[in-house]
């Protein structure tokens, strides 16, 4: 029996502890708390203690009472802790505006004042307040000297050169051009030798085609006289002044000239080339006939003429070519065989020299010696001067620096330099009192931790006060604009604002000004965007007064702020991403222009560094364009994460090709037509009352999407068919549930398709807490017939909330009036089609009176008390609705009735 009681008691205790454990675990107090192990030990200790007490001789009831008391105390303690946490969380939630305000002040102060955290009392250039000595012996690296030595080693390191293939191609092209020109000249001169070298030696042929005309004429006379003397039997050769009977063809047509006087006659007998040529011609005459000799002389004359033309062309080429390639050359004196060998030798020599490489700055004499050395093996000795001139003229340095490899070598060389260490002994004076602290002294003091770093709390407090004033101005502006900011909106504004000074410590002067202005202007309008830019710019400009130096010039700040102002002012007026992209271009041009103008005004653009100013202006323009592109890319994500609605996003949501709207038009065509007419009414009223027209149109298009859950439950989709509420359901309570469900289902669909909260608000607020009058009346009639039925108005009212904005209030009124206006239009159409013409159409005054009654009923039902709409605006809205209705329901011409015969005849 005692064991059974113990087991029963233990089961109850374990059940109680299990519930307590699950409750603590669900609240996150166990398994995450570092004290969770101690809690478990305490629970085990309690269990063992209860077991021991049970088997002891003490009273069971007193033991249980003690255990229950202990458990109650523990539960009370846990409950107290929970209440403390709950109170703290509730306070933070209630005071979240103050929390975000504090976060804004702390974060802006922390980022802008980041240079005040680790300031030193001792500074470079300031006098030392006292004589400072080394506290112990150590060696300190002199970074300046080490860097200087490493730079010197880097500069003295050898350059790594590589062949420039493009330069080699250019050299080969120039070389081939010279050789082609030479070949053309040699073609004009004709083949060489032009006769059999056995009869006329190479040297004689070279002399015969290049000797002056006077020597040529004298040679012909000498050959003629030698022939005459042989006939007379004399063995002596004389030079006569009579015309020769052996003459070249071109000499026969020349007029007869008077004999040369004796004193002007020239004796060429001392010229060895002349005498050798005469002898070889005489020998040829002796071995052949006179006819063959005459043919040879004629051939020599033609060769001389071609040689003269080639020489003239060569002289012309020398005047055109800047390099002295053909000067004193033997181009025309080389035989064809020698010239072919010379060309091959030139190509081979050039290839070998270019393969070895020609560095920049190579002296010309060294290049000439290298060319001569190469040509000795490939070119005939007689052609070496020509080949040398040709190669020296075309060869250029073809080695360029391999910057990457040279830089790597310089780094390796610099890395091999050991640090320059300076030894300080214990008690050695580092700096004397009153002496200015140099950079080296500061490094030594920094090594000994004697610079006394501290946080400049006074300057930080001043900066925090300035930021608090700026934020208070922002809060004042926020309260005086139409747009009410949520906490997430304030957080986004803070993050965008922090992006501007947040990039400055990274050494990036091209900050996010353009993105800040473009996003703030697009999300929250020009007033808020201009306020943020107008407050941030003075703070950044006057930071140096607080002892905080920025790594940005004032010109850069003004240029960025100018682009941000333009973006803030224009962004919300645009209605497409393309227009925003063009605005990004305008922001870029604005930033670059402002930077350039500021530099011109302060006189820096006219100095020797004007090109640097122009380049920086270009960089600022590109940075403005780049950050604008970043803003455009982030805009859709920020809109979804922070639940924002911009004119561009609203225009995209109002596109009828959106999946949800396409389903609405396909599955519920009647509801879709109703939606379009309500949108037209609401849009006209919103425009007249100065509301957000884009929000009204987009919200109206989605306000009845919940009707897709049961399209036939709504009369506009029944298309004249049977009403399921009368034929199938026959229960006003169930029918009211179906009608009310289009609100809840609409919210489910909107959340599933990630519609903005501002659009979702139209779904419940356009119905508010209105009464579903038709089914409420049916229920009342049924209750009169059956006393057991009770009618609760809450069952026939929408769950709300009532409209919380002017936009949703306008949609509620348009939705209520649309059915009445549509019924007027239908009744009027029936009158037109009926037989009784005495009935009159509904007048605008009648329609206006009916709408005023509807709007008055909504006002008296307190449906518009939170919307911001005024009582006097009700009549204005009713008149706008009637004007729109008249535009849709305009009168038509009454056509006369035609007889059947006439109709047939005209058809």
JSON list of N, CA and C in Angstrom, two decimals, residues 47-109:
[
{"chain": "A", "resi": 47, "resn": "UNK", "atom": "N", "xyz": [13.85, 15.47, -6.71]},
{"chain": "A", "resi": 47, "resn": "UNK", "atom": "CA", "xyz": [13.25, 14.13, -6.82]},
{"chain": "A", "resi": 47, "resn": "UNK", "atom": "C", "xyz": [13.86, 13.18, -5.79]},
{"chain": "A", "resi": 48, "resn": "UNK", "atom": "N", "xyz": [15.19, 13.17, -5.68]},
{"chain": "A", "resi": 48, "resn": "UNK", "atom": "CA", "xyz": [15.85, 12.29, -4.71]},
{"chain": "A", "resi": 48, "resn": "UNK", "atom": "C", "xyz": [15.46, 12.65, -3.28]},
{"chain": "A", "resi": 49, "resn": "UNK", "atom": "N", "xyz": [15.35, 13.97, -3.06]},
{"chain": "A", "resi": 49, "resn": "UNK", "atom": "CA", "xyz": [14.97, 14.41, -1.71]},
{"chain": "A", "resi": 49, "resn": "UNK", "atom": "C", "xyz": [13.57, 13.95, -1.35]},
{"chain": "A", "resi": 50, "resn": "UNK", "atom": "N", "xyz": [12.67, 14.01, -2.37]},
{"chain": "A", "resi": 50, "resn": "UNK", "atom": "CA", "xyz": [11.29, 13.55, -2.11]},
{"chain": "A", "resi": 50, "resn": "UNK", "atom": "C", "xyz": [11.25, 12.04, -1.85]},
{"chain": "A", "resi": 51, "resn": "UNK", "atom": "N", "xyz": [12.08, 11.30, -2.56]},
{"chain": "A", "resi": 51, "resn": "UNK", "atom": "CA", "xyz": [12.13, 9.85, -2.35]},
{"chain": "A", "resi": 51, "resn": "UNK", "atom": "C", "xyz": [12.62, 9.53, -0.94]},
{"chain": "A", "resi": 52, "resn": "UNK", "atom": "N", "xyz": [13.68, 10.23, -0.52]},
{"chain": "A", "resi": 52, "resn": "UNK", "atom": "CA", "xyz": [14.23, 9.98, 0.81]},
{"chain": "A", "resi": 52, "resn": "UNK", "atom": "C", "xyz": [13.22, 10.35, 1.89]},
{"chain": "A", "resi": 53, "resn": "UNK", "atom": "N", "xyz": [12.54, 11.48, 1.70]},
{"chain": "A", "resi": 53, "resn": "UNK", "atom": "CA", "xyz": [11.53, 11.89, 2.68]},
{"chain": "A", "resi": 53, "resn": "UNK", "atom": "C", "xyz": [10.39, 10.89, 2.76]},
{"chain": "A", "resi": 54, "resn": "UNK", "atom": "N", "xyz": [10.06, 10.30, 1.59]},
{"chain": "A", "resi": 54, "resn": "UNK", "atom": "CA", "xyz": [8.95, 9.33, 1.58]},
{"chain": "A", "resi": 54, "resn": "UNK", "atom": "C", "xyz": [9.27, 8.11, 2.42]},
{"chain": "A", "resi": 55, "resn": "UNK", "atom": "N", "xyz": [10.53, 7.61, 2.28]},
{"chain": "A", "resi": 55, "resn": "UNK", "atom": "CA", "xyz": [10.90, 6.40, 3.03]},
{"chain": "A", "resi": 55, "resn": "UNK", "atom": "C", "xyz": [11.30, 6.71, 4.48]},
{"chain": "A", "resi": 56, "resn": "UNK", "atom": "N", "xyz": [11.42, 7.95, 4.84]},
{"chain": "A", "resi": 56, "resn": "UNK", "atom": "CA", "xyz": [11.77, 8.29, 6.23]},
{"chain": "A", "resi": 56, "resn": "UNK", "atom": "C", "xyz": [10.53, 8.18, 7.13]},
{"chain": "A", "resi": 57, "resn": "UNK", "atom": "N", "xyz": [10.69, 8.40, 8.41]},
{"chain": "A", "resi": 57, "resn": "UNK", "atom": "CA", "xyz": [9.61, 8.21, 9.37]},
{"chain": "A", "resi": 57, "resn": "UNK", "atom": "C", "xyz": [8.80, 9.48, 9.62]},
{"chain": "A", "resi": 58, "resn": "UNK", "atom": "N", "xyz": [9.08, 10.50, 8.89]},
{"chain": "A", "resi": 58, "resn": "UNK", "atom": "CA", "xyz": [8.34, 11.74, 9.07]},
{"chain": "A", "resi": 58, "resn": "UNK", "atom": "C", "xyz": [6.94, 11.60, 8.52]},
{"chain": "A", "resi": 59, "resn": "UNK", "atom": "N", "xyz": [6.09, 12.57, 8.85]},
{"chain": "A", "resi": 59, "resn": "UNK", "atom": "CA", "xyz": [4.70, 12.55, 8.42]},
{"chain": "A", "resi": 59, "resn": "UNK", "atom": "C", "xyz": [4.63, 12.79, 6.92]},
{"chain": "A", "resi": 60, "resn": "UNK", "atom": "N", "xyz": [3.84, 11.96, 6.18]},
{"chain": "A", "resi": 60, "resn": "UNK", "atom": "CA", "xyz": [3.72, 12.09, 4.72]},
{"chain": "A", "resi": 60, "resn": "UNK", "atom": "C", "xyz": [3.06, 13.40, 4.34]},
{"chain": "A", "resi": 61, "resn": "UNK", "atom": "N", "xyz": [2.08, 13.82, 5.08]},
{"chain": "A", "resi": 61, "resn": "UNK", "atom": "CA", "xyz": [1.36, 15.03, 4.70]},
{"chain": "A", "resi": 61, "resn": "UNK", "atom": "C", "xyz": [2.25, 16.25, 4.82]},
{"chain": "A", "resi": 62, "resn": "UNK", "atom": "N", "xyz": [3.07, 16.29, 5.87]},
{"chain": "A", "resi": 62, "resn": "UNK", "atom": "CA", "xyz": [3.97, 17.44, 6.03]},
{"chain": "A", "resi": 62, "resn": "UNK", "atom": "C", "xyz": [5.01, 17.47, 4.91]},
{"chain": "A", "resi": 63, "resn": "UNK", "atom": "N", "xyz": [5.50, 16.27, 4.51]},
{"chain": "A", "resi": 63, "resn": "UNK", "atom": "CA", "xyz": [6.47, 16.21, 3.40]},
{"chain": "A", "resi": 63, "resn": "UNK", "atom": "C", "xyz": [5.85, 16.73, 2.12]},
{"chain": "A", "resi": 64, "resn": "UNK", "atom": "N", "xyz": [4.62, 16.26, 1.88]},
{"chain": "A", "resi": 64, "resn": "UNK", "atom": "CA", "xyz": [3.98, 16.72, 0.65]},
{"chain": "A", "resi": 64, "resn": "UNK", "atom": "C", "xyz": [3.73, 18.22, 0.69]},
{"chain": "A", "resi": 65, "resn": "UNK", "atom": "N", "xyz": [3.38, 18.72, 1.88]},
{"chain": "A", "resi": 65, "resn": "UNK", "atom": "CA", "xyz": [3.12, 20.15, 2.00]},
{"chain": "A", "resi": 65, "resn": "UNK", "atom": "C", "xyz": [4.39, 20.95, 1.72]},
{"chain": "A", "resi": 66, "resn": "UNK", "atom": "N", "xyz": [5.52, 20.44, 2.23]},
{"chain": "A", "resi": 66, "resn": "UNK", "atom": "CA", "xyz": [6.79, 21.11, 1.96]},
{"chain": "A", "resi": 66, "resn": "UNK", "atom": "C", "xyz": [7.14, 21.08, 0.48]},
{"chain": "A", "resi": 67, "resn": "UNK", "atom": "N", "xyz": [6.89, 19.91, -0.12]},
{"chain": "A", "resi": 67, "resn": "UNK", "atom": "CA", "xyz": [7.18, 19.80, -1.56]},
{"chain": "A", "resi": 67, "resn": "UNK", "atom": "C", "xyz": [6.31, 20.75, -2.38]},
{"chain": "A", "resi": 68, "resn": "UNK", "atom": "N", "xyz": [5.00, 20.78, -2.04]},
{"chain": "A", "resi": 68, "resn": "UNK", "atom": "CA", "xyz": [4.11, 21.67, -2.77]},
{"chain": "A", "resi": 68, "resn": "UNK", "atom": "C", "xyz": [4.50, 23.13, -2.58]},
{"chain": "A", "resi": 69, "resn": "UNK", "atom": "N", "xyz": [4.92, 23.46, -1.37]},
{"chain": "A", "resi": 69, "resn": "UNK", "atom": "CA", "xyz": [5.35, 24.84, -1.11]},
{"chain": "A", "resi": 69, "resn": "UNK", "atom": "C", "xyz": [6.58, 25.20, -1.94]},
{"chain": "A", "resi": 70, "resn": "UNK", "atom": "N", "xyz": [7.54, 24.25, -2.00]},
{"chain": "A", "resi": 70, "resn": "UNK", "atom": "CA", "xyz": [8.76, 24.49, -2.79]},
{"chain": "A", "resi": 70, "resn": "UNK", "atom": "C", "xyz": [8.43, 24.67, -4.27]},
{"chain": "A", "resi": 71, "resn": "UNK", "atom": "N", "xyz": [7.53, 23.80, -4.76]},
{"chain": "A", "resi": 71, "resn": "UNK", "atom": "CA", "xyz": [7.16, 23.91, -6.18]},
{"chain": "A", "resi": 71, "resn": "UNK", "atom": "C", "xyz": [6.42, 25.21, -6.46]},
{"chain": "A", "resi": 72, "resn": "UNK", "atom": "N", "xyz": [5.56, 25.64, -5.54]},
{"chain": "A", "resi": 72, "resn": "UNK", "atom": "CA", "xyz": [4.85, 26.90, -5.74]},
{"chain": "A", "resi": 72, "resn": "UNK", "atom": "C", "xyz": [5.82, 28.09, -5.76]},
{"chain": "A", "resi": 73, "resn": "UNK", "atom": "N", "xyz": [6.82, 28.04, -4.85]},
{"chain": "A", "resi": 73, "resn": "UNK", "atom": "CA", "xyz": [7.81, 29.11, -4.83]},
{"chain": "A", "resi": 73, "resn": "UNK", "atom": "C", "xyz": [8.60, 29.16, -6.14]},
{"chain": "A", "resi": 74, "resn": "UNK", "atom": "N", "xyz": [8.95, 27.96, -6.64]},
{"chain": "A", "resi": 74, "resn": "UNK", "atom": "CA", "xyz": [9.70, 27.90, -7.90]},
{"chain": "A", "resi": 74, "resn": "UNK", "atom": "C", "xyz": [8.84, 28.42, -9.06]},
{"chain": "A", "resi": 75, "resn": "UNK", "atom": "N", "xyz": [7.57, 28.00, -9.11]},
{"chain": "A", "resi": 75, "resn": "UNK", "atom": "CA", "xyz": [6.68, 28.48, -10.17]},
{"chain": "A", "resi": 75, "resn": "UNK", "atom": "C", "xyz": [6.49, 29.98, -10.08]},
{"chain": "A", "resi": 76, "resn": "UNK", "atom": "N", "xyz": [6.39, 30.49, -8.82]},
{"chain": "A", "resi": 76, "resn": "UNK", "atom": "CA", "xyz": [6.24, 31.94, -8.65]},
{"chain": "A", "resi": 76, "resn": "UNK", "atom": "C", "xyz": [7.48, 32.68, -9.13]},
{"chain": "A", "resi": 77, "resn": "UNK", "atom": "N", "xyz": [8.67, 32.08, -8.87]},
{"chain": "A", "resi": 77, "resn": "UNK", "atom": "CA", "xyz": [9.92, 32.71, -9.32]},
{"chain": "A", "resi": 77, "resn": "UNK", "atom": "C", "xyz": [9.98, 32.76, -10.84]},
{"chain": "A", "resi": 78, "resn": "UNK", "atom": "N", "xyz": [9.62, 31.62, -11.48]},
{"chain": "A", "resi": 78, "resn": "UNK", "atom": "CA", "xyz": [9.63, 31.58, -12.96]},
{"chain": "A", "resi": 78, "resn": "UNK", "atom": "C", "xyz": [8.63, 32.58, -13.51]},
{"chain": "A", "resi": 79, "resn": "UNK", "atom": "N", "xyz": [7.45, 32.66, -12.87]},
{"chain": "A", "resi": 79, "resn": "UNK", "atom": "CA", "xyz": [6.43, 33.60, -13.34]},
{"chain": "A", "resi": 79, "resn": "UNK", "atom": "C", "xyz": [6.92, 35.04, -13.19]},
{"chain": "A", "resi": 80, "resn": "UNK", "atom": "N", "xyz": [7.66, 35.30, -12.09]},
{"chain": "A", "resi": 80, "resn": "UNK", "atom": "CA", "xyz": [8.19, 36.65, -11.88]},
{"chain": "A", "resi": 80, "resn": "UNK", "atom": "C", "xyz": [9.20, 37.02, -12.96]},
{"chain": "A", "resi": 81, "resn": "UNK", "atom": "N", "xyz": [10.06, 36.04, -13.29]},
{"chain": "A", "resi": 81, "resn": "UNK", "atom": "CA", "xyz": [11.04, 36.29, -14.35]},
{"chain": "A", "resi": 81, "resn": "UNK", "atom": "C", "xyz": [10.34, 36.54, -15.68]},
{"chain": "A", "resi": 82, "resn": "UNK", "atom": "N", "xyz": [9.33, 35.73, -15.95]},
{"chain": "A", "resi": 82, "resn": "UNK", "atom": "CA", "xyz": [8.60, 35.92, -17.21]},
{"chain": "A", "resi": 82, "resn": "UNK", "atom": "C", "xyz": [7.96, 37.30, -17.24]},
{"chain": "A", "resi": 83, "resn": "UNK", "atom": "N", "xyz": [7.39, 37.72, -16.13]},
{"chain": "A", "resi": 83, "resn": "UNK", "atom": "CA", "xyz": [6.73, 39.03, -16.11]},
{"chain": "A", "resi": 83, "resn": "UNK", "atom": "C", "xyz": [7.74, 40.15, -16.32]},
{"chain": "A", "resi": 84, "resn": "UNK", "atom": "N", "xyz": [8.95, 39.99, -15.76]},
{"chain": "A", "resi": 84, "resn": "UNK", "atom": "CA", "xyz": [9.99, 41.02, -15.97]},
{"chain": "A", "resi": 84, "resn": "UNK", "atom": "C", "xyz": [10.35, 41.12, -17.46]},
{"chain": "A", "resi": 85, "resn": "UNK", "atom": "N", "xyz": [10.58, 39.94, -18.09]},
{"chain": "A", "resi": 85, "resn": "UNK", "atom": "CA", "xyz": [10.91, 39.94, -19.51]},
{"chain": "A", "resi": 85, "resn": "UNK", "atom": "C", "xyz": [9.76, 40.55, -20.32]},
{"chain": "A", "resi": 86, "resn": "UNK", "atom": "N", "xyz": [8.53, 40.19, -19.96]},
{"chain": "A", "resi": 86, "resn": "UNK", "atom": "CA", "xyz": [7.38, 40.69, -20.70]},
{"chain": "A", "resi": 86, "resn": "UNK", "atom": "C", "xyz": [7.26, 42.20, -20.56]},
{"chain": "A", "resi": 87, "resn": "UNK", "atom": "N", "xyz": [7.48, 42.70, -19.35]},
{"chain": "A", "resi": 87, "resn": "UNK", "atom": "CA", "xyz": [7.41, 44.14, -19.14]},
{"chain": "A", "resi": 87, "resn": "UNK", "atom": "C", "xyz": [8.48, 44.87, -19.95]},
{"chain": "A", "resi": 88, "resn": "UNK", "atom": "N", "xyz": [9.69, 44.30, -19.96]},
{"chain": "A", "resi": 88, "resn": "UNK", "atom": "CA", "xyz": [10.77, 44.93, -20.73]},
{"chain": "A", "resi": 88, "resn": "UNK", "atom": "C", "xyz": [10.45, 44.95, -22.22]},
{"chain": "A", "resi": 89, "resn": "UNK", "atom": "N", "xyz": [9.98, 43.80, -22.72]},
{"chain": "A", "resi": 89, "resn": "UNK", "atom": "CA", "xyz": [9.65, 43.74, -24.14]},
{"chain": "A", "resi": 89, "resn": "UNK", "atom": "C", "xyz": [8.50, 44.67, -24.49]},
{"chain": "A", "resi": 90, "resn": "UNK", "atom": "N", "xyz": [7.50, 44.71, -23.61]},
{"chain": "A", "resi": 90, "resn": "UNK", "atom": "CA", "xyz": [6.37, 45.61, -23.86]},
{"chain": "A", "resi": 90, "resn": "UNK", "atom": "C", "xyz": [6.83, 47.06, -23.87]},
{"chain": "A", "resi": 91, "resn": "UNK", "atom": "N", "xyz": [7.72, 47.41, -22.95]},
{"chain": "A", "resi": 91, "resn": "UNK", "atom": "CA", "xyz": [8.21, 48.79, -22.91]},
{"chain": "A", "resi": 91, "resn": "UNK", "atom": "C", "xyz": [8.99, 49.13, -24.18]},
{"chain": "A", "resi": 92, "resn": "UNK", "atom": "N", "xyz": [9.85, 48.18, -24.62]},
{"chain": "A", "resi": 92, "resn": "UNK", "atom": "CA", "xyz": [10.62, 48.42, -25.85]},
{"chain": "A", "resi": 92, "resn": "UNK", "atom": "C", "xyz": [9.69, 48.56, -27.03]},
{"chain": "A", "resi": 93, "resn": "UNK", "atom": "N", "xyz": [8.62, 47.74, -27.07]},
{"chain": "A", "resi": 93, "resn": "UNK", "atom": "CA", "xyz": [7.68, 47.82, -28.19]},
{"chain": "A", "resi": 93, "resn": "UNK", "atom": "C", "xyz": [6.92, 49.15, -28.17]},
{"chain": "A", "resi": 94, "resn": "UNK", "atom": "N", "xyz": [6.52, 49.58, -26.98]},
{"chain": "A", "resi": 94, "resn": "UNK", "atom": "CA", "xyz": [5.79, 50.84, -26.90]},
{"chain": "A", "resi": 94, "resn": "UNK", "atom": "C", "xyz": [6.68, 52.04, -27.20]},
{"chain": "A", "resi": 95, "resn": "UNK", "atom": "N", "xyz": [7.93, 51.95, -26.77]},
{"chain": "A", "resi": 95, "resn": "UNK", "atom": "CA", "xyz": [8.85, 53.07, -26.98]},
{"chain": "A", "resi": 95, "resn": "UNK", "atom": "C", "xyz": [9.80, 52.82, -28.16]},
{"chain": "A", "resi": 96, "resn": "UNK", "atom": "N", "xyz": [9.33, 52.08, -29.16]},
{"chain": "A", "resi": 96, "resn": "UNK", "atom": "CA", "xyz": [10.21, 51.73, -30.27]},
{"chain": "A", "resi": 96, "resn": "UNK", "atom": "C", "xyz": [10.66, 52.95, -31.05]},
{"chain": "A", "resi": 97, "resn": "UNK", "atom": "N", "xyz": [9.84, 53.98, -31.07]},
{"chain": "A", "resi": 97, "resn": "UNK", "atom": "CA", "xyz": [10.26, 55.21, -31.77]},
{"chain": "A", "resi": 97, "resn": "UNK", "atom": "C", "xyz": [11.47, 55.82, -31.08]},
{"chain": "A", "resi": 98, "resn": "UNK", "atom": "N", "xyz": [11.43, 55.86, -29.73]},
{"chain": "A", "resi": 98, "resn": "UNK", "atom": "CA", "xyz": [12.59, 56.38, -29.00]},
{"chain": "A", "resi": 98, "resn": "UNK", "atom": "C", "xyz": [13.80, 55.48, -29.16]},
{"chain": "A", "resi": 99, "resn": "UNK", "atom": "N", "xyz": [13.57, 54.17, -29.24]},
{"chain": "A", "resi": 99, "resn": "UNK", "atom": "CA", "xyz": [14.68, 53.24, -29.42]},
{"chain": "A", "resi": 99, "resn": "UNK", "atom": "C", "xyz": [15.36, 53.47, -30.76]},
{"chain": "A", "resi": 100, "resn": "UNK", "atom": "N", "xyz": [14.55, 53.61, -31.82]},
{"chain": "A", "resi": 100, "resn": "UNK", "atom": "CA", "xyz": [15.13, 53.86, -33.15]},
{"chain": "A", "resi": 100, "resn": "UNK", "atom": "C", "xyz": [15.82, 55.22, -33.17]},
{"chain": "A", "resi": 101, "resn": "UNK", "atom": "N", "xyz": [15.25, 56.20, -32.47]},
{"chain": "A", "resi": 101, "resn": "UNK", "atom": "CA", "xyz": [15.88, 57.51, -32.39]},
{"chain": "A", "resi": 101, "resn": "UNK", "atom": "C", "xyz": [17.24, 57.42, -31.71]},
{"chain": "A", "resi": 102, "resn": "UNK", "atom": "N", "xyz": [17.31, 56.65, -30.63]},
{"chain": "A", "resi": 102, "resn": "UNK", "atom": "CA", "xyz": [18.59, 56.47, -29.94]},
{"chain": "A", "resi": 102, "resn": "UNK", "atom": "C", "xyz": [19.59, 55.72, -30.82]},
{"chain": "A", "resi": 103, "resn": "UNK", "atom": "N", "xyz": [19.09, 54.70, -31.52]},
{"chain": "A", "resi": 103, "resn": "UNK", "atom": "CA", "xyz": [19.98, 53.97, -32.44]},
{"chain": "A", "resi": 103, "resn": "UNK", "atom": "C", "xyz": [20.52, 54.89, -33.52]},
{"chain": "A", "resi": 104, "resn": "UNK", "atom": "N", "xyz": [19.66, 55.78, -34.05]},
{"chain": "A", "resi": 104, "resn": "UNK", "atom": "CA", "xyz": [20.10, 56.71, -35.09]},
{"chain": "A", "resi": 104, "resn": "UNK", "atom": "C", "xyz": [21.18, 57.64, -34.57]},
{"chain": "A", "resi": 105, "resn": "UNK", "atom": "N", "xyz": [20.98, 58.19, -33.37]},
{"chain": "A", "resi": 105, "resn": "UNK", "atom": "CA", "xyz": [21.98, 59.11, -32.82]},
{"chain": "A", "resi": 105, "resn": "UNK", "atom": "C", "xyz": [23.29, 58.40, -32.55]},
{"chain": "A", "resi": 106, "resn": "UNK", "atom": "N", "xyz": [23.22, 57.21, -31.94]},
{"chain": "A", "resi": 106, "resn": "UNK", "atom": "CA", "xyz": [24.44, 56.47, -31.62]},
{"chain": "A", "resi": 106, "resn": "UNK", "atom": "C", "xyz": [25.18, 56.02, -32.87]},
{"chain": "A", "resi": 107, "resn": "UNK", "atom": "N", "xyz": [24.44, 55.50, -33.86]},
{"chain": "A", "resi": 107, "resn": "UNK", "atom": "CA", "xyz": [25.11, 54.99, -35.06]},
{"chain": "A", "resi": 107, "resn": "UNK", "atom": "C", "xyz": [25.74, 56.12, -35.87]},
{"chain": "A", "resi": 108, "resn": "UNK", "atom": "N", "xyz": [25.01, 57.23, -36.05]},
{"chain": "A", "resi": 108, "resn": "UNK", "atom": "CA", "xyz": [25.58, 58.35, -36.79]},
{"chain": "A", "resi": 108, "resn": "UNK", "atom": "C", "xyz": [26.77, 58.95, -36.05]},
{"chain": "A", "resi": 109, "resn": "UNK", "atom": "N", "xyz": [26.65, 59.07, -34.74]},
{"chain": "A", "resi": 109, "resn": "UNK", "atom": "CA", "xyz": [27.78, 59.59, -33.96]},
{"chain": "A", "resi": 109, "resn": "UNK", "atom": "C", "xyz": [28.97, 58.64, -34.02]}
]
